[in-house]
Amino acid sequence: MRFNTILSFLATAGLAASTPLSPILQAANIVNIANVIPNQWIVVMKDISDSSFQSFLASRDASIISSTKAIHNIGTFKAFSGTFSQTLVNLLLSKAEVAYIEADVKVSINALSTQSTARPWGLGRISHRKKGSTDFVYESSAGVGTYSYVIDTGVLTTHVEFEGRATFGVNLAGDGLNTDGNGHGTHVAGTIGSRAYGVAKKTNIIDVKVLDSKGAGALSNVILGIEWAVKDMESNSRKGKALANLSIGTAYSQATNDAVKAAVGRGLFIAVAAGNNGGDAALYSPGSEATACTVGASDANDVKAAYSNYGTVVDIFAPGSQIMSTWIRSNTDSYTQSGTSMSTPHIVGLAACLISLEGAKAPGPLCERMKTLSTKDVLTGGSGASVNYLAYNGNGA
């Protein structure tokens, strides 16, 4: 299915039928044509050294250099992105160092309908084995000493619920607005670590803005955001206590998955939304990346949300329907949203709490720890083969 999609897209894009395609390019998925940004491409390198990557960059044709928008280097993931003509794409495909080339696409947030009021049930659910409680039982350490990167639409860092623990990191959305003009990122951050609505009430929140006020942006900017978080983690010696939230989705993207995998390999725990398509999460990114902690959504009745993606790539479920959190109309505002965007920050917050309670953990074992703690076999509904694990913080209630 993916192979045919690629060939179809390449024909539509006008690449010559005689162009030799590398096996990796053929295996990578060029995503939904409707979301493609015309003539923008992500060129992903083979697993080469930093020095070889720098040599390749320096030796590029002048027209390629002038058309390059960004250079990406996250450990094993090395790439560059920009606006390249068909001629330049063909030239790059001929280079032995190039693994594959993927179309740059528009990505979007994974939130659904909004409501003005709802019962704040999510925190109670993850701190009790049985449904129905709205009381949140948690350890007082509550994520102290951890750092949660929110790669999203921005964060209203001045919101009173963040108590000064939220800081602006970087704006890669290109809109010049160093705050949240959409609300999605602030909502996510609030579920991770706000005073009233947060799981980890003492974590530090870092705003990594990659999407604009419409909740959309280029995939290449999301990759830049992942890279920025990794480098900030490393430069500040936060490995083992740094987490990232990606409540962002697109159709299957090898470049996205490879970037996430490389970041996890550097020690950054990343929780990703399974997606709101009601389908197999293996068809979407970054939810399909095995090294990330992929999160599905449930409701207050312990039913897997009909919108939530499912499948064997989903690691765990968390509350996602009608979740109240911080909002952007004022520094005291709150709002309710639904989606796997809302379930994912529950997991980032829970991961932060476990680190502060049990010590620094590598990303893989941290996700496994949450799966071990989870409440088993209480969820109903849903389609396909998925785990029946509901997030639980282990506090005995």
Short mmCIF file of N, CA and C in Angstrom, two decimals, residues 297-306 378-382:
data_model
loop_
_atom_site.label_atom_id
_atom_site.label_comp_id
_atom_site.label_asym_id
_atom_site.label_seq_id
_atom_site.Cartn_x
_atom_site.Cartn_y
_atom_site.Cartn_z
N ALA A 297 -6.74 7.33 23.69
CA ALA A 297 -7.62 8.11 24.57
C ALA A 297 -8.81 7.29 25.06
N SER A 298 -9.20 7.55 26.32
CA SER A 298 -10.39 6.93 26.90
C SER A 298 -11.29 8.02 27.46
N ASP A 299 -12.54 7.63 27.81
CA ASP A 299 -13.46 8.61 28.38
C ASP A 299 -13.75 8.29 29.84
N ALA A 300 -14.62 9.07 30.46
CA ALA A 300 -14.89 8.94 31.89
C ALA A 300 -15.60 7.64 32.24
N ASN A 301 -16.15 6.96 31.25
CA ASN A 301 -16.82 5.68 31.48
C ASN A 301 -15.91 4.49 31.18
N ASP A 302 -14.63 4.75 31.05
CA ASP A 302 -13.65 3.71 30.73
C ASP A 302 -13.92 3.04 29.39
N VAL A 303 -14.33 3.85 28.43
CA VAL A 303 -14.52 3.38 27.06
C VAL A 303 -13.42 3.98 26.20
N LYS A 304 -12.79 3.13 25.40
CA LYS A 304 -11.81 3.66 24.45
C LYS A 304 -12.54 4.60 23.50
N ALA A 305 -12.06 5.81 23.39
CA ALA A 305 -12.75 6.81 22.57
C ALA A 305 -12.85 6.35 21.12
N ALA A 306 -14.03 6.56 20.53
CA ALA A 306 -14.25 6.13 19.15
C ALA A 306 -13.29 6.81 18.18
N VAL A 378 -9.75 -2.88 32.05
CA VAL A 378 -10.97 -2.19 32.47
C VAL A 378 -11.62 -1.41 31.33
N LEU A 379 -10.91 -1.23 30.25
CA LEU A 379 -11.43 -0.45 29.13
C LEU A 379 -12.30 -1.31 28.22
N THR A 380 -13.37 -0.72 27.73
CA THR A 380 -14.24 -1.40 26.78
C THR A 380 -14.27 -0.61 25.48
N GLY A 381 -14.87 -1.21 24.47
CA GLY A 381 -15.00 -0.53 23.18
C GLY A 381 -13.69 -0.52 22.42
N GLY A 382 -13.67 0.26 21.37
CA GLY A 382 -12.48 0.35 20.54
C GLY A 382 -12.44 -0.72 19.48
#
